[in-house]
């Protein structure tokens, strides 16, 4: 792999940009691999990258039915934070933030990780109690968070309408939170994995598993059979479909989650603002567009369009909080299919089938965890047992009752 | 926007209704002898199909009565609605 650098930029500029190496190969699938990862989103690609670079697994493939990052990785609103209530969540999300902080350097790829600060608003006594409890729990886990008064909120976002229908009573700020460029995360991990020998196979859909004596030995794909020592399934909204192929069910339901971007404007908002209470969140992309999101649709679906009524539910609170934005037009709207668990925490787990591992259930908020999830999953697959960070997120928690209930406490959908 | 045919009120906008997930999940009766796995399966595990889904709805902003619907989860087309307790309707062999 030829490294990207200032020098390379100059050299390739002089060569009319014709000498750039392809970021990754497009090999034909081999007959068999030590580990096959299904799903070429950020989490799958990160898993493959760490398997090849840190776990000494030589023959790894990523099998993607469409294109890299075409699932939720390329559809999300890119918010990164680690201000969760519970210890297990702090473990995995903060692990991710620490990896984010060095990721562009590590991958030699600019993932545009921007720690612009994440401001969570409180609009009621209940909200204030919730951020009080969560903020202190975050502190005890050694993670940064600060309480803000309404005046401090106004200093950060001068044009906010504090005295809206549900007045802003306070805020919780994580300064190390922010955003990253979603596509770049998929591409950077893909390029790094490819350089370490991982075969990335796009336009190849997994249609079934080969299971012998309750042990997975390969996958059926639209490009034929591929043998596998171990298989990691990282297919987000389609995880239940893959589980059905393997003969079991998951504690998941798939919902459309939508996002919007406005026409681009000059820099106006330099942090991420989110509100659980009135349910909207917004940040500004480097291109100047407002990136807006809110809750998932009201019923499970694989339609990947999103229902109309959610538009009003999102734009209403946005305009109430920032009356200024009422004159902006939305340019684009889209949806992804998110895999939601009842406790709103992910699943990184062994399954009833030996050597078959699942990493799913990230629902509305897994982009932020991409590096940490891939890292923990890779080490767990390589070792054959879930590591310390992943272990609490086992499927068994839905039988034992040891849920990691971030549903009520963690911030809004993102 | 989906129109839903409430068995009691007729066709109304989806926003009048709330969806409550998979239907035809019977509460186990032999609760004292269930294993953790059986309890987990009943409470948390779902079919979540990409295709035909039998599901519960309630007409919250209307008659407030519960009923079941059959919906295709890719097109979101509602193929039938029926009363709670009635068997799954035949939707013409659709998958
Ligand atoms: C609108 C929206 C906004 C969001 N905002 C945020 C946010 O601000 N912050 C945040 O942290 N998270 C956010 N999320 C959630 C986040 O996007 C996801 O949790 C995360 O990207 C999941 O990554 P992944 O790699 O697991 O899944 P994906 O990127 O969805 O990758 C799964 C891949 O599996 C492939 N696949 C599926 N079936 C098969 C098959 N049979 N064979 C081969 N390949 C298959 C798919 O094509 C897909 O590419 C948002 C999600 C959406 C939809
Ligand atoms: Zn009715």
mmCIF file with all atom_site columns, C-alpha atoms in Angstrom, chain B residues 3-95:
data_model
loop_
_atom_site.group_PDB
_atom_site.id
_atom_site.type_symbol
_atom_site.label_atom_id
_atom_site.label_alt_id
_atom_site.label_comp_id
_atom_site.label_asym_id
_atom_site.label_entity_id
_atom_site.label_seq_id
_atom_site.pdbx_PDB_ins_code
_atom_site.Cartn_x
_atom_site.Cartn_y
_atom_site.Cartn_z
_atom_site.occupancy
_atom_site.B_iso_or_equiv
_atom_site.pdbx_formal_charge
_atom_site.auth_seq_id
_atom_site.auth_comp_id
_atom_site.auth_asym_id
_atom_site.auth_atom_id
_atom_site.pdbx_PDB_model_num
ATOM 1  C CA . UNK B 1 3  ? -54.057 3.598   5.286  1.00 0.00 ? 3  UNK B CA 1
ATOM 2  C CA . UNK B 1 4  ? -55.138 1.007   7.812  1.00 0.00 ? 4  UNK B CA 1
ATOM 3  C CA . UNK B 1 5  ? -58.516 -0.621  7.781  1.00 0.00 ? 5  UNK B CA 1
ATOM 4  C CA . UNK B 1 6  ? -59.623 -0.755  11.417 1.00 0.00 ? 6  UNK B CA 1
ATOM 5  C CA . UNK B 1 7  ? -62.039 -3.702  11.686 1.00 0.00 ? 7  UNK B CA 1
ATOM 6  C CA . UNK B 1 8  ? -64.290 -1.462  13.800 1.00 0.00 ? 8  UNK B CA 1
ATOM 7  C CA . UNK B 1 9  ? -64.006 2.002   12.215 1.00 0.00 ? 9  UNK B CA 1
ATOM 8  C CA . UNK B 1 10 ? -62.899 1.437   8.638  1.00 0.00 ? 10 UNK B CA 1
ATOM 9  C CA . UNK B 1 11 ? -60.025 3.016   6.778  1.00 0.00 ? 11 UNK B CA 1
ATOM 10 C CA . UNK B 1 12 ? -57.961 5.575   8.696  1.00 0.00 ? 12 UNK B CA 1
ATOM 11 C CA . UNK B 1 13 ? -54.521 7.152   8.529  1.00 0.00 ? 13 UNK B CA 1
ATOM 12 C CA . UNK B 1 14 ? -51.658 5.195   10.102 1.00 0.00 ? 14 UNK B CA 1
ATOM 13 C CA . UNK B 1 15 ? -50.894 8.042   12.501 1.00 0.00 ? 15 UNK B CA 1
ATOM 14 C CA . UNK B 1 16 ? -54.138 7.256   14.342 1.00 0.00 ? 16 UNK B CA 1
ATOM 15 C CA . UNK B 1 17 ? -52.740 3.848   15.270 1.00 0.00 ? 17 UNK B CA 1
ATOM 16 C CA . UNK B 1 18 ? -49.898 2.406   17.309 1.00 0.00 ? 18 UNK B CA 1
ATOM 17 C CA . UNK B 1 19 ? -48.122 -0.809  16.349 1.00 0.00 ? 19 UNK B CA 1
ATOM 18 C CA . UNK B 1 20 ? -47.317 -3.283  19.118 1.00 0.00 ? 20 UNK B CA 1
ATOM 19 C CA . UNK B 1 21 ? -45.201 -5.849  17.313 1.00 0.00 ? 21 UNK B CA 1
ATOM 20 C CA . UNK B 1 22 ? -45.548 -9.509  16.492 1.00 0.00 ? 22 UNK B CA 1
ATOM 21 C CA . UNK B 1 23 ? -48.981 -11.098 17.029 1.00 0.00 ? 23 UNK B CA 1
ATOM 22 C CA . UNK B 1 24 ? -49.986 -14.654 17.967 1.00 0.00 ? 24 UNK B CA 1
ATOM 23 C CA . UNK B 1 25 ? -47.497 -14.949 20.816 1.00 0.00 ? 25 UNK B CA 1
ATOM 24 C CA . UNK B 1 26 ? -49.385 -16.840 23.474 1.00 0.00 ? 26 UNK B CA 1
ATOM 25 C CA . UNK B 1 27 ? -48.341 -16.392 27.083 1.00 0.00 ? 27 UNK B CA 1
ATOM 26 C CA . UNK B 1 28 ? -47.103 -19.755 28.347 1.00 0.00 ? 28 UNK B CA 1
ATOM 27 C CA . UNK B 1 29 ? -49.469 -21.355 30.838 1.00 0.00 ? 29 UNK B CA 1
ATOM 28 C CA . UNK B 1 30 ? -47.009 -23.697 32.596 1.00 0.00 ? 30 UNK B CA 1
ATOM 29 C CA . UNK B 1 31 ? -45.045 -20.720 33.941 1.00 0.00 ? 31 UNK B CA 1
ATOM 30 C CA . UNK B 1 32 ? -43.652 -22.490 37.001 1.00 0.00 ? 32 UNK B CA 1
ATOM 31 C CA . UNK B 1 33 ? -41.797 -25.062 34.934 1.00 0.00 ? 33 UNK B CA 1
ATOM 32 C CA . UNK B 1 34 ? -40.396 -22.814 32.177 1.00 0.00 ? 34 UNK B CA 1
ATOM 33 C CA . UNK B 1 35 ? -36.628 -22.653 31.683 1.00 0.00 ? 35 UNK B CA 1
ATOM 34 C CA . UNK B 1 36 ? -34.813 -19.303 31.389 1.00 0.00 ? 36 UNK B CA 1
ATOM 35 C CA . UNK B 1 37 ? -34.474 -19.970 27.655 1.00 0.00 ? 37 UNK B CA 1
ATOM 36 C CA . UNK B 1 38 ? -38.213 -20.497 27.257 1.00 0.00 ? 38 UNK B CA 1
ATOM 37 C CA . UNK B 1 39 ? -38.978 -17.329 29.206 1.00 0.00 ? 39 UNK B CA 1
ATOM 38 C CA . UNK B 1 40 ? -36.380 -15.374 27.199 1.00 0.00 ? 40 UNK B CA 1
ATOM 39 C CA . UNK B 1 41 ? -37.835 -16.652 23.964 1.00 0.00 ? 41 UNK B CA 1
ATOM 40 C CA . UNK B 1 42 ? -41.366 -15.648 24.952 1.00 0.00 ? 42 UNK B CA 1
ATOM 41 C CA . UNK B 1 43 ? -40.471 -12.183 26.234 1.00 0.00 ? 43 UNK B CA 1
ATOM 42 C CA . UNK B 1 44 ? -37.666 -10.999 23.953 1.00 0.00 ? 44 UNK B CA 1
ATOM 43 C CA . UNK B 1 45 ? -36.999 -13.112 20.851 1.00 0.00 ? 45 UNK B CA 1
ATOM 44 C CA . UNK B 1 46 ? -38.904 -12.156 17.716 1.00 0.00 ? 46 UNK B CA 1
ATOM 45 C CA . UNK B 1 47 ? -39.280 -13.458 14.165 1.00 0.00 ? 47 UNK B CA 1
ATOM 46 C CA . UNK B 1 48 ? -38.659 -10.025 12.623 1.00 0.00 ? 48 UNK B CA 1
ATOM 47 C CA . UNK B 1 49 ? -39.278 -11.339 9.094  1.00 0.00 ? 49 UNK B CA 1
ATOM 48 C CA . UNK B 1 50 ? -38.372 -9.625  5.855  1.00 0.00 ? 50 UNK B CA 1
ATOM 49 C CA . UNK B 1 51 ? -41.724 -10.407 4.258  1.00 0.00 ? 51 UNK B CA 1
ATOM 50 C CA . UNK B 1 52 ? -45.107 -11.274 5.733  1.00 0.00 ? 52 UNK B CA 1
ATOM 51 C CA . UNK B 1 53 ? -45.577 -10.089 9.323  1.00 0.00 ? 53 UNK B CA 1
ATOM 52 C CA . UNK B 1 54 ? -48.584 -10.780 11.560 1.00 0.00 ? 54 UNK B CA 1
ATOM 53 C CA . UNK B 1 55 ? -48.761 -7.928  14.041 1.00 0.00 ? 55 UNK B CA 1
ATOM 54 C CA . UNK B 1 56 ? -50.812 -6.166  16.692 1.00 0.00 ? 56 UNK B CA 1
ATOM 55 C CA . UNK B 1 57 ? -52.180 -2.645  16.292 1.00 0.00 ? 57 UNK B CA 1
ATOM 56 C CA . UNK B 1 58 ? -54.301 -0.468  18.507 1.00 0.00 ? 58 UNK B CA 1
ATOM 57 C CA . UNK B 1 59 ? -56.483 2.356   17.223 1.00 0.00 ? 59 UNK B CA 1
ATOM 58 C CA . UNK B 1 60 ? -55.250 4.795   19.890 1.00 0.00 ? 60 UNK B CA 1
ATOM 59 C CA . UNK B 1 61 ? -56.756 7.927   18.400 1.00 0.00 ? 61 UNK B CA 1
ATOM 60 C CA . UNK B 1 62 ? -60.003 6.225   17.419 1.00 0.00 ? 62 UNK B CA 1
ATOM 61 C CA . UNK B 1 63 ? -62.008 3.421   18.935 1.00 0.00 ? 63 UNK B CA 1
ATOM 62 C CA . UNK B 1 64 ? -59.006 2.414   21.122 1.00 0.00 ? 64 UNK B CA 1
ATOM 63 C CA . UNK B 1 65 ? -59.559 -1.244  20.287 1.00 0.00 ? 65 UNK B CA 1
ATOM 64 C CA . UNK B 1 66 ? -56.865 -3.787  19.496 1.00 0.00 ? 66 UNK B CA 1
ATOM 65 C CA . UNK B 1 67 ? -56.750 -5.840  16.303 1.00 0.00 ? 67 UNK B CA 1
ATOM 66 C CA . UNK B 1 68 ? -54.245 -7.754  14.181 1.00 0.00 ? 68 UNK B CA 1
ATOM 67 C CA . UNK B 1 69 ? -52.886 -6.971  10.725 1.00 0.00 ? 69 UNK B CA 1
ATOM 68 C CA . UNK B 1 70 ? -50.872 -8.791  8.073  1.00 0.00 ? 70 UNK B CA 1
ATOM 69 C CA . UNK B 1 71 ? -48.269 -6.543  6.490  1.00 0.00 ? 71 UNK B CA 1
ATOM 70 C CA . UNK B 1 72 ? -45.474 -7.078  4.029  1.00 0.00 ? 72 UNK B CA 1
ATOM 71 C CA . UNK B 1 73 ? -42.435 -5.532  5.717  1.00 0.00 ? 73 UNK B CA 1
ATOM 72 C CA . UNK B 1 74 ? -40.667 -4.581  2.493  1.00 0.00 ? 74 UNK B CA 1
ATOM 73 C CA . UNK B 1 75 ? -43.506 -2.751  0.727  1.00 0.00 ? 75 UNK B CA 1
ATOM 74 C CA . UNK B 1 76 ? -45.313 -1.914  3.993  1.00 0.00 ? 76 UNK B CA 1
ATOM 75 C CA . UNK B 1 77 ? -48.530 -2.953  2.258  1.00 0.00 ? 77 UNK B CA 1
ATOM 76 C CA . UNK B 1 78 ? -51.229 -4.067  4.693  1.00 0.00 ? 78 UNK B CA 1
ATOM 77 C CA . UNK B 1 79 ? -52.790 -7.195  3.213  1.00 0.00 ? 79 UNK B CA 1
ATOM 78 C CA . UNK B 1 80 ? -55.523 -7.806  5.785  1.00 0.00 ? 80 UNK B CA 1
ATOM 79 C CA . UNK B 1 81 ? -56.743 -6.764  9.211  1.00 0.00 ? 81 UNK B CA 1
ATOM 80 C CA . UNK B 1 82 ? -58.626 -9.084  11.548 1.00 0.00 ? 82 UNK B CA 1
ATOM 81 C CA . UNK B 1 83 ? -59.947 -9.394  15.056 1.00 0.00 ? 83 UNK B CA 1
ATOM 82 C CA . UNK B 1 84 ? -57.807 -10.515 17.966 1.00 0.00 ? 84 UNK B CA 1
ATOM 83 C CA . UNK B 1 85 ? -58.325 -14.222 18.550 1.00 0.00 ? 85 UNK B CA 1
ATOM 84 C CA . UNK B 1 86 ? -59.151 -14.969 14.911 1.00 0.00 ? 86 UNK B CA 1
ATOM 85 C CA . UNK B 1 87 ? -56.767 -17.304 13.068 1.00 0.00 ? 87 UNK B CA 1
ATOM 86 C CA . UNK B 1 88 ? -54.127 -15.943 10.684 1.00 0.00 ? 88 UNK B CA 1
ATOM 87 C CA . UNK B 1 89 ? -55.953 -15.031 7.446  1.00 0.00 ? 89 UNK B CA 1
ATOM 88 C CA . UNK B 1 90 ? -54.881 -16.548 4.163  1.00 0.00 ? 90 UNK B CA 1
ATOM 89 C CA . UNK B 1 91 ? -53.069 -13.881 2.146  1.00 0.00 ? 91 UNK B CA 1
ATOM 90 C CA . UNK B 1 92 ? -52.699 -15.908 -1.019 1.00 0.00 ? 92 UNK B CA 1
ATOM 91 C CA . UNK B 1 93 ? -49.453 -17.758 -0.356 1.00 0.00 ? 93 UNK B CA 1
ATOM 92 C CA . UNK B 1 94 ? -47.391 -14.573 -0.216 1.00 0.00 ? 94 UNK B CA 1
ATOM 93 C CA . UNK B 1 95 ? -44.066 -14.890 1.501  1.00 0.00 ? 95 UNK B CA 1
#
